[in-house]
mmCIF file with all atom_site columns, C-alpha atoms in Angstrom:
data_model
loop_
_atom_site.group_PDB
_atom_site.id
_atom_site.type_symbol
_atom_site.label_atom_id
_atom_site.label_alt_id
_atom_site.label_comp_id
_atom_site.label_asym_id
_atom_site.label_entity_id
_atom_site.label_seq_id
_atom_site.pdbx_PDB_ins_code
_atom_site.Cartn_x
_atom_site.Cartn_y
_atom_site.Cartn_z
_atom_site.occupancy
_atom_site.B_iso_or_equiv
_atom_site.pdbx_formal_charge
_atom_site.auth_seq_id
_atom_site.auth_comp_id
_atom_site.auth_asym_id
_atom_site.auth_atom_id
_atom_site.pdbx_PDB_model_num
ATOM 1   C CA . MET A 1 1   ? 81.472 151.043 101.608 1.00 0.00 ? 1   MET A CA 1
ATOM 2   C CA . LEU A 1 2   ? 78.581 148.935 102.883 1.00 0.00 ? 2   LEU A CA 1
ATOM 3   C CA . ALA A 1 3   ? 77.548 148.135 99.315  1.00 0.00 ? 3   ALA A CA 1
ATOM 4   C CA . LEU A 1 4   ? 81.058 146.863 98.543  1.00 0.00 ? 4   LEU A CA 1
ATOM 5   C CA . PHE A 1 5   ? 80.972 144.664 101.637 1.00 0.00 ? 5   PHE A CA 1
ATOM 6   C CA . VAL A 1 6   ? 77.589 143.231 100.646 1.00 0.00 ? 6   VAL A CA 1
ATOM 7   C CA . LEU A 1 7   ? 78.833 142.507 97.112  1.00 0.00 ? 7   LEU A CA 1
ATOM 8   C CA . MET A 1 8   ? 81.914 140.740 98.485  1.00 0.00 ? 8   MET A CA 1
ATOM 9   C CA . LEU A 1 9   ? 79.736 138.715 100.828 1.00 0.00 ? 9   LEU A CA 1
ATOM 10  C CA . ILE A 1 10  ? 77.447 137.672 97.986  1.00 0.00 ? 10  ILE A CA 1
ATOM 11  C CA . TRP A 1 11  ? 80.444 136.729 95.830  1.00 0.00 ? 11  TRP A CA 1
ATOM 12  C CA . GLY A 1 12  ? 81.861 134.643 98.680  1.00 0.00 ? 12  GLY A CA 1
ATOM 13  C CA . LEU A 1 13  ? 78.580 132.790 99.123  1.00 0.00 ? 13  LEU A CA 1
ATOM 14  C CA . MET A 1 14  ? 78.333 132.087 95.405  1.00 0.00 ? 14  MET A CA 1
ATOM 15  C CA . ALA A 1 15  ? 81.914 130.776 95.320  1.00 0.00 ? 15  ALA A CA 1
ATOM 16  C CA . ALA A 1 16  ? 81.258 128.563 98.345  1.00 0.00 ? 16  ALA A CA 1
ATOM 17  C CA . SER A 1 17  ? 78.116 127.215 96.713  1.00 0.00 ? 17  SER A CA 1
ATOM 18  C CA . ALA A 1 18  ? 80.023 126.396 93.503  1.00 0.00 ? 18  ALA A CA 1
ATOM 19  C CA . GLN A 1 19  ? 82.721 124.636 95.564  1.00 0.00 ? 19  GLN A CA 1
ATOM 20  C CA . LEU A 1 20  ? 80.108 122.464 97.258  1.00 0.00 ? 20  LEU A CA 1
ATOM 21  C CA . GLN A 1 21  ? 78.579 121.663 93.873  1.00 0.00 ? 21  GLN A CA 1
ATOM 22  C CA . CYS A 1 22  ? 81.993 120.522 92.619  1.00 0.00 ? 22  CYS A CA 1
ATOM 23  C CA . VAL A 1 23  ? 82.425 118.194 95.594  1.00 0.00 ? 23  VAL A CA 1
ATOM 24  C CA . ASP A 1 24  ? 78.893 116.788 95.260  1.00 0.00 ? 24  ASP A CA 1
ATOM 25  C CA . ALA A 1 25  ? 79.341 116.284 91.516  1.00 0.00 ? 25  ALA A CA 1
ATOM 26  C CA . ALA A 1 26  ? 82.633 114.433 92.022  1.00 0.00 ? 26  ALA A CA 1
ATOM 27  C CA . ARG A 1 27  ? 80.980 112.157 94.574  1.00 0.00 ? 27  ARG A CA 1
ATOM 28  C CA . ALA A 1 28  ? 78.065 111.415 92.236  1.00 0.00 ? 28  ALA A CA 1
ATOM 29  C CA . GLY A 1 29  ? 80.405 110.564 89.371  1.00 0.00 ? 29  GLY A CA 1
ATOM 30  C CA . ALA A 1 30  ? 82.631 108.368 91.544  1.00 0.00 ? 30  ALA A CA 1
ATOM 31  C CA . ARG A 1 31  ? 79.638 106.454 92.920  1.00 0.00 ? 31  ARG A CA 1
ATOM 32  C CA . ALA A 1 32  ? 78.281 105.847 89.419  1.00 0.00 ? 32  ALA A CA 1
ATOM 33  C CA . ALA A 1 33  ? 81.664 104.722 88.071  1.00 0.00 ? 33  ALA A CA 1
ATOM 34  C CA . ALA A 1 34  ? 82.251 102.464 91.095  1.00 0.00 ? 34  ALA A CA 1
ATOM 35  C CA . ARG A 1 35  ? 78.959 100.696 90.321  1.00 0.00 ? 35  ARG A CA 1
ATOM 36  C CA . SER A 1 36  ? 80.440 99.806  86.900  1.00 0.00 ? 36  SER A CA 1
ATOM 37  C CA . GLU A 1 37  ? 78.076 102.113 85.042  1.00 0.00 ? 37  GLU A CA 1
ATOM 38  C CA . PRO A 1 38  ? 79.327 103.080 81.570  1.00 0.00 ? 38  PRO A CA 1
ATOM 39  C CA . ARG A 1 39  ? 81.890 105.889 81.573  1.00 0.00 ? 39  ARG A CA 1
ATOM 40  C CA . ASP A 1 40  ? 79.567 108.271 79.719  1.00 0.00 ? 40  ASP A CA 1
ATOM 41  C CA . ASP A 1 41  ? 76.815 107.697 82.302  1.00 0.00 ? 41  ASP A CA 1
ATOM 42  C CA . ALA A 1 42  ? 79.194 108.333 85.205  1.00 0.00 ? 42  ALA A CA 1
ATOM 43  C CA . VAL A 1 43  ? 80.443 111.550 83.603  1.00 0.00 ? 43  VAL A CA 1
ATOM 44  C CA . ALA A 1 44  ? 76.841 112.593 82.924  1.00 0.00 ? 44  ALA A CA 1
ATOM 45  C CA . ALA A 1 45  ? 75.988 111.984 86.595  1.00 0.00 ? 45  ALA A CA 1
ATOM 46  C CA . ALA A 1 46  ? 78.838 114.264 87.622  1.00 0.00 ? 46  ALA A CA 1
ATOM 47  C CA . ARG A 1 47  ? 77.940 116.935 85.048  1.00 0.00 ? 47  ARG A CA 1
ATOM 48  C CA . SER A 1 48  ? 74.311 117.002 86.155  1.00 0.00 ? 48  SER A CA 1
ATOM 49  C CA . ALA A 1 49  ? 75.380 118.007 89.676  1.00 0.00 ? 49  ALA A CA 1
ATOM 50  C CA . ALA A 1 50  ? 78.282 120.266 88.645  1.00 0.00 ? 50  ALA A CA 1
ATOM 51  C CA . PRO A 1 51  ? 78.155 124.019 88.087  1.00 0.00 ? 51  PRO A CA 1
ATOM 52  C CA . ARG A 1 52  ? 77.528 125.086 84.494  1.00 0.00 ? 52  ARG A CA 1
ATOM 53  C CA . GLY A 1 53  ? 80.685 124.910 82.386  1.00 0.00 ? 53  GLY A CA 1
ATOM 54  C CA . ALA A 1 54  ? 82.608 122.693 84.813  1.00 0.00 ? 54  ALA A CA 1
ATOM 55  C CA . ARG A 1 55  ? 85.206 120.247 83.535  1.00 0.00 ? 55  ARG A CA 1
ATOM 56  C CA . VAL A 1 56  ? 84.824 116.613 84.630  1.00 0.00 ? 56  VAL A CA 1
ATOM 57  C CA . ASP A 1 57  ? 87.742 114.152 84.576  1.00 0.00 ? 57  ASP A CA 1
ATOM 58  C CA . LEU A 1 58  ? 87.260 110.455 85.357  1.00 0.00 ? 58  LEU A CA 1
ATOM 59  C CA . TRP A 1 59  ? 90.026 107.874 85.592  1.00 0.00 ? 59  TRP A CA 1
ATOM 60  C CA . ARG A 1 60  ? 90.892 104.637 87.324  1.00 0.00 ? 60  ARG A CA 1
ATOM 61  C CA . GLU A 1 61  ? 93.930 103.974 89.515  1.00 0.00 ? 61  GLU A CA 1
ATOM 62  C CA . GLY A 1 62  ? 94.103 100.313 90.410  1.00 0.00 ? 62  GLY A CA 1
ATOM 63  C CA . ASP A 1 63  ? 90.942 99.480  92.349  1.00 0.00 ? 63  ASP A CA 1
ATOM 64  C CA . LEU A 1 64  ? 89.951 103.142 92.790  1.00 0.00 ? 64  LEU A CA 1
ATOM 65  C CA . VAL A 1 65  ? 87.801 105.189 90.477  1.00 0.00 ? 65  VAL A CA 1
ATOM 66  C CA . ARG A 1 66  ? 88.600 108.914 90.685  1.00 0.00 ? 66  ARG A CA 1
ATOM 67  C CA . VAL A 1 67  ? 86.567 111.901 89.549  1.00 0.00 ? 67  VAL A CA 1
ATOM 68  C CA . ARG A 1 68  ? 87.710 115.522 89.534  1.00 0.00 ? 68  ARG A CA 1
ATOM 69  C CA . VAL A 1 69  ? 85.364 118.437 88.830  1.00 0.00 ? 69  VAL A CA 1
ATOM 70  C CA . ARG A 1 70  ? 86.874 121.865 88.112  1.00 0.00 ? 70  ARG A CA 1
ATOM 71  C CA . THR A 1 71  ? 85.363 125.270 87.446  1.00 0.00 ? 71  THR A CA 1
ATOM 72  C CA . HIS A 1 72  ? 86.108 128.972 87.912  1.00 0.00 ? 72  HIS A CA 1
ATOM 73  C CA . ALA A 1 73  ? 84.350 131.412 90.205  1.00 0.00 ? 73  ALA A CA 1
ATOM 74  C CA . VAL A 1 74  ? 84.058 134.600 88.201  1.00 0.00 ? 74  VAL A CA 1
ATOM 75  C CA . GLY A 1 75  ? 85.116 137.832 89.770  1.00 0.00 ? 75  GLY A CA 1
ATOM 76  C CA . PRO A 1 76  ? 87.276 140.866 89.201  1.00 0.00 ? 76  PRO A CA 1
ATOM 77  C CA . GLY A 1 77  ? 91.051 140.409 89.316  1.00 0.00 ? 77  GLY A CA 1
ATOM 78  C CA . PRO A 1 78  ? 92.188 138.138 92.144  1.00 0.00 ? 78  PRO A CA 1
ATOM 79  C CA . LEU A 1 79  ? 88.598 137.127 92.925  1.00 0.00 ? 79  LEU A CA 1
ATOM 80  C CA . ALA A 1 80  ? 88.472 134.932 89.802  1.00 0.00 ? 80  ALA A CA 1
ATOM 81  C CA . VAL A 1 81  ? 89.514 131.722 91.549  1.00 0.00 ? 81  VAL A CA 1
ATOM 82  C CA . SER A 1 82  ? 89.661 128.106 90.428  1.00 0.00 ? 82  SER A CA 1
ATOM 83  C CA . LEU A 1 83  ? 87.460 125.675 92.318  1.00 0.00 ? 83  LEU A CA 1
ATOM 84  C CA . ARG A 1 84  ? 87.897 121.913 92.442  1.00 0.00 ? 84  ARG A CA 1
ATOM 85  C CA . GLY A 1 85  ? 86.277 118.885 94.012  1.00 0.00 ? 85  GLY A CA 1
ATOM 86  C CA . GLU A 1 86  ? 87.675 115.385 93.872  1.00 0.00 ? 86  GLU A CA 1
ATOM 87  C CA . ALA A 1 87  ? 86.305 112.033 94.985  1.00 0.00 ? 87  ALA A CA 1
ATOM 88  C CA . ALA A 1 88  ? 87.505 108.446 94.881  1.00 0.00 ? 88  ALA A CA 1
ATOM 89  C CA . ALA A 1 89  ? 85.519 105.251 95.270  1.00 0.00 ? 89  ALA A CA 1
ATOM 90  C CA . LEU A 1 90  ? 86.485 101.607 95.430  1.00 0.00 ? 90  LEU A CA 1
ATOM 91  C CA . ALA A 1 91  ? 85.238 99.867  92.293  1.00 0.00 ? 91  ALA A CA 1
ATOM 92  C CA . GLU A 1 92  ? 82.666 97.211  93.130  1.00 0.00 ? 92  GLU A CA 1
ATOM 93  C CA . ASP A 1 93  ? 84.317 94.708  90.800  1.00 0.00 ? 93  ASP A CA 1
ATOM 94  C CA . ALA A 1 94  ? 87.439 95.029  92.974  1.00 0.00 ? 94  ALA A CA 1
ATOM 95  C CA . ALA A 1 95  ? 85.677 95.008  96.340  1.00 0.00 ? 95  ALA A CA 1
ATOM 96  C CA . GLY A 1 96  ? 84.789 91.332  96.252  1.00 0.00 ? 96  GLY A CA 1
ATOM 97  C CA . SER A 1 97  ? 81.792 91.782  98.550  1.00 0.00 ? 97  SER A CA 1
ATOM 98  C CA . GLY A 1 98  ? 80.022 94.287  96.303  1.00 0.00 ? 98  GLY A CA 1
ATOM 99  C CA . GLY A 1 99  ? 80.330 97.179  98.764  1.00 0.00 ? 99  GLY A CA 1
ATOM 100 C CA . SER A 1 100 ? 81.966 100.474 97.997  1.00 0.00 ? 100 SER A CA 1
ATOM 101 C CA . ALA A 1 101 ? 83.940 102.925 100.043 1.00 0.00 ? 101 ALA A CA 1
ATOM 102 C CA . ALA A 1 102 ? 84.251 106.573 99.115  1.00 0.00 ? 102 ALA A CA 1
ATOM 103 C CA . ARG A 1 103 ? 86.573 109.286 100.244 1.00 0.00 ? 103 ARG A CA 1
ATOM 104 C CA . GLU A 1 104 ? 87.020 112.815 99.073  1.00 0.00 ? 104 GLU A CA 1
ATOM 105 C CA . THR A 1 105 ? 89.779 115.332 98.921  1.00 0.00 ? 105 THR A CA 1
ATOM 106 C CA . VAL A 1 106 ? 89.253 119.009 98.425  1.00 0.00 ? 106 VAL A CA 1
ATOM 107 C CA . PRO A 1 107 ? 92.435 121.004 98.079  1.00 0.00 ? 107 PRO A CA 1
#
């Protein structure tokens, strides 16, 4: 019983770590895209911080650049959960003053 608890605890920590990586990767990609770096470079910035095998989506909505990073935490049955991090940044070409503002949402 104790071994099962320890395994569940380790799985939970690994899933939490992957979630944080998704959020950090989305932020890195949004910052790069907001600085008007080429799309491939912004996606590469997000992928370098994302968990292995994560999917990175980058798009623009008006003055905002959005990045979503998605992956799966492996586990048996209901423990195989989807993880996602999303970030948005104001594009510098739209900011006028050259500054950027970032916000994140993590469902």
